[in-house]
Amino acid sequence: FIMQEKRIHFLSSLPRAGNTILGSILNQNPNIGTTPNSVVTDIARSLYTVKQQETFQNFPNNSSFDNICSSIFDNYYKDWNYKHIIDRGPWGFPTNFKFLKKHFNQEIKIIVLVRDVLEILSSYIKWSNENKNAFVNQYEANTVEEKCHMLMNKEGYIMNELVGVHHLTQITENKHYVHLIEYDDLIYHPENTINSIYDFLGIESFKHNFEKFNQFTVQNMFYEDSKVLGDNLHTVKENGLTKTVYDFELPTSIVEKYGSLNFWRK
């Protein structure tokens, strides 16, 4: 059995924006392997720290170093027998995107999934209220306001992803790499949304089930949330796509501070 060349694509999105359910839907197609949060960007970042070390600086063998960087994708996904792999990671972040443009040897195509920032915060708060071991509850943040500020830390996950999405969608020279999807479109118009992804990536159409879903899995592996981030962070609603209604309102101070960050709509 000879596997044809894998096509690798990217998913660089905001958290709590439907990434897991999107992956579960796409992975119904046996030709597609959508990853969980990938470590490939971490590997790339770790490699680049080597260039700052004395050994490399003393003998800067750039061509050999570049060979290693350019082989990351093929080697990491060597055992993944899919025609199309969609690597989920913060590829829009400027340093990661620069790495991609230099070392990725296929056409770059990035799906960007976005959601209203206040809804993202509400989703995290609801999840932390329902799961006591949620990472949001592990810090010195007790009130909703404190938790939101902690989540929006300028060095944190949400802000890093916002920087990446901004870099991809607001800089003219980067826009042609991107297919932007709103969370609401995924929930309310799933078939059209998935078909638009297929068109963007050049993948043959597939009949998906939008009424019943499996928990996210790929390569016979599952998220192990309870060991790391807290129970049910990536749990998929199995019976159709519905938008959560929150039985609380975020504090006015949070709405005023973070409510205008949906820059992709402007």
PDB file of N, CA, C and O in Angstrom, residues 3 10-11 15 24 58 67 82 92 118 122 124 148 157 190 192 197-198 202 205 221-222 239:
ATOM      1  N   MET A   3       0.963   5.204   0.111  1.00  0.00           N
ATOM      2  CA  MET A   3       0.131   6.364   0.433  1.00  0.00           C
ATOM      3  C   MET A   3       0.568   7.539  -0.420  1.00  0.00           C
ATOM      4  O   MET A   3       1.747   7.856  -0.492  1.00  0.00           O
ATOM      5  N   PHE A  10      -4.002  23.864   7.957  1.00  0.00           N
ATOM      6  CA  PHE A  10      -3.883  24.390   9.313  1.00  0.00           C
ATOM      7  C   PHE A  10      -5.201  24.972   9.812  1.00  0.00           C
ATOM      8  O   PHE A  10      -6.008  25.490   9.040  1.00  0.00           O
ATOM      9  N   LEU A  11      -5.383  24.856  11.125  1.00  0.00           N
ATOM     10  CA  LEU A  11      -6.527  25.437  11.814  1.00  0.00           C
ATOM     11  C   LEU A  11      -5.965  26.314  12.927  1.00  0.00           C
ATOM     12  O   LEU A  11      -5.377  25.818  13.886  1.00  0.00           O
ATOM     13  N   PRO A  15     -10.004  30.042  21.007  1.00  0.00           N
ATOM     14  CA  PRO A  15     -10.522  28.945  21.828  1.00  0.00           C
ATOM     15  C   PRO A  15     -12.020  29.102  22.077  1.00  0.00           C
ATOM     16  O   PRO A  15     -12.571  30.198  21.947  1.00  0.00           O
ATOM     17  N   SER A  24     -14.413  17.064  15.056  1.00  0.00           N
ATOM     18  CA  SER A  24     -15.211  15.840  15.112  1.00  0.00           C
ATOM     19  C   SER A  24     -15.995  15.637  13.817  1.00  0.00           C
ATOM     20  O   SER A  24     -16.091  14.519  13.299  1.00  0.00           O
ATOM     21  N   ASN A  58      28.588  29.753  17.543  1.00  0.00           N
ATOM     22  CA  ASN A  58      30.015  29.565  17.295  1.00  0.00           C
ATOM     23  C   ASN A  58      30.282  28.942  15.926  1.00  0.00           C
ATOM     24  O   ASN A  58      31.344  29.130  15.338  1.00  0.00           O
ATOM     25  N   ASN A  67      17.263  22.235   7.242  1.00  0.00           N
ATOM     26  CA  ASN A  67      16.820  20.901   6.824  1.00  0.00           C
ATOM     27  C   ASN A  67      15.957  20.245   7.904  1.00  0.00           C
ATOM     28  O   ASN A  67      14.939  19.614   7.607  1.00  0.00           O
ATOM     29  N   TYR A  82      -3.784   9.631   6.260  1.00  0.00           N
ATOM     30  CA  TYR A  82      -4.890  10.426   5.739  1.00  0.00           C
ATOM     31  C   TYR A  82      -4.391  11.197   4.514  1.00  0.00           C
ATOM     32  O   TYR A  82      -3.220  11.573   4.450  1.00  0.00           O
ATOM     33  N   GLY A  92      -1.104  31.451  13.293  1.00  0.00           N
ATOM     34  CA  GLY A  92      -1.201  32.849  12.913  1.00  0.00           C
ATOM     35  C   GLY A  92      -0.299  33.768  13.701  1.00  0.00           C
ATOM     36  O   GLY A  92      -0.028  34.899  13.269  1.00  0.00           O
ATOM     37  N   LEU A 118     -16.712  38.001  24.140  1.00  0.00           N
ATOM     38  CA  LEU A 118     -17.495  37.902  25.372  1.00  0.00           C
ATOM     39  C   LEU A 118     -18.157  36.532  25.489  1.00  0.00           C
ATOM     40  O   LEU A 118     -18.293  35.990  26.596  1.00  0.00           O
ATOM     41  N   SER A 122     -17.674  33.851  28.482  1.00  0.00           N
ATOM     42  CA  SER A 122     -18.841  33.231  29.119  1.00  0.00           C
ATOM     43  C   SER A 122     -18.741  31.717  29.089  1.00  0.00           C
ATOM     44  O   SER A 122     -19.090  31.034  30.057  1.00  0.00           O
ATOM     45  N   TYR A 124     -15.984  29.890  29.036  1.00  0.00           N
ATOM     46  CA  TYR A 124     -14.992  29.474  30.037  1.00  0.00           C
ATOM     47  C   TYR A 124     -15.566  29.551  31.452  1.00  0.00           C
ATOM     48  O   TYR A 124     -15.338  28.656  32.281  1.00  0.00           O
ATOM     49  N   CYS A 148     -12.063  36.440  34.376  1.00  0.00           N
ATOM     50  CA  CYS A 148     -12.006  36.961  33.011  1.00  0.00           C
ATOM     51  C   CYS A 148     -10.698  37.696  32.760  1.00  0.00           C
ATOM     52  O   CYS A 148     -10.075  37.523  31.701  1.00  0.00           O
ATOM     53  N   TYR A 157      -3.423  32.349  26.563  1.00  0.00           N
ATOM     54  CA  TYR A 157      -3.839  31.624  25.363  1.00  0.00           C
ATOM     55  C   TYR A 157      -4.773  32.445  24.489  1.00  0.00           C
ATOM     56  O   TYR A 157      -4.602  32.525  23.262  1.00  0.00           O
ATOM     57  N   PRO A 190     -24.184  24.486   9.285  1.00  0.00           N
ATOM     58  CA  PRO A 190     -23.021  23.584   9.273  1.00  0.00           C
ATOM     59  C   PRO A 190     -22.679  23.009   7.904  1.00  0.00           C
ATOM     60  O   PRO A 190     -21.500  22.933   7.551  1.00  0.00           O
ATOM     61  N   ASN A 192     -23.236  24.194   4.823  1.00  0.00           N
ATOM     62  CA  ASN A 192     -22.614  25.212   3.974  1.00  0.00           C
ATOM     63  C   ASN A 192     -21.216  25.554   4.460  1.00  0.00           C
ATOM     64  O   ASN A 192     -20.295  25.774   3.655  1.00  0.00           O
ATOM     65  N   ILE A 197     -15.228  24.924   3.549  1.00  0.00           N
ATOM     66  CA  ILE A 197     -13.890  24.455   3.933  1.00  0.00           C
ATOM     67  C   ILE A 197     -13.351  23.512   2.863  1.00  0.00           C
ATOM     68  O   ILE A 197     -12.185  23.606   2.459  1.00  0.00           O
ATOM     69  N   TYR A 198     -14.202  22.600   2.393  1.00  0.00           N
ATOM     70  CA  TYR A 198     -13.787  21.677   1.343  1.00  0.00           C
ATOM     71  C   TYR A 198     -13.364  22.437   0.087  1.00  0.00           C
ATOM     72  O   TYR A 198     -12.358  22.101  -0.547  1.00  0.00           O
ATOM     73  N   GLY A 202      -9.635  22.361  -1.296  1.00  0.00           N
ATOM     74  CA  GLY A 202      -9.578  21.524  -2.486  1.00  0.00           C
ATOM     75  C   GLY A 202      -9.791  20.059  -2.189  1.00  0.00           C
ATOM     76  O   GLY A 202      -9.133  19.185  -2.767  1.00  0.00           O
ATOM     77  N   SER A 205     -15.944  16.488  -1.906  1.00  0.00           N
ATOM     78  CA  SER A 205     -17.052  16.574  -0.961  1.00  0.00           C
ATOM     79  C   SER A 205     -17.347  15.229  -0.295  1.00  0.00           C
ATOM     80  O   SER A 205     -17.014  14.158  -0.830  1.00  0.00           O
ATOM     81  N   MET A 221      -6.803   8.195  19.397  1.00  0.00           N
ATOM     82  CA  MET A 221      -6.444   8.912  20.613  1.00  0.00           C
ATOM     83  C   MET A 221      -7.523   9.933  20.950  1.00  0.00           C
ATOM     84  O   MET A 221      -8.207  10.446  20.073  1.00  0.00           O
ATOM     85  N   PHE A 222      -7.671  10.197  22.246  1.00  0.00           N
ATOM     86  CA  PHE A 222      -8.661  11.136  22.738  1.00  0.00           C
ATOM     87  C   PHE A 222      -7.991  12.188  23.618  1.00  0.00           C
ATOM     88  O   PHE A 222      -6.885  11.988  24.133  1.00  0.00           O
ATOM     89  N   ASN A 239     -25.631  15.253  20.298  1.00  0.00           N
ATOM     90  CA  ASN A 239     -26.926  15.228  19.601  1.00  0.00           C
ATOM     91  C   ASN A 239     -27.239  16.554  18.921  1.00  0.00           C
ATOM     92  O   ASN A 239     -28.073  17.331  19.365  1.00  0.00           O
TER      93      ASN A 239
END
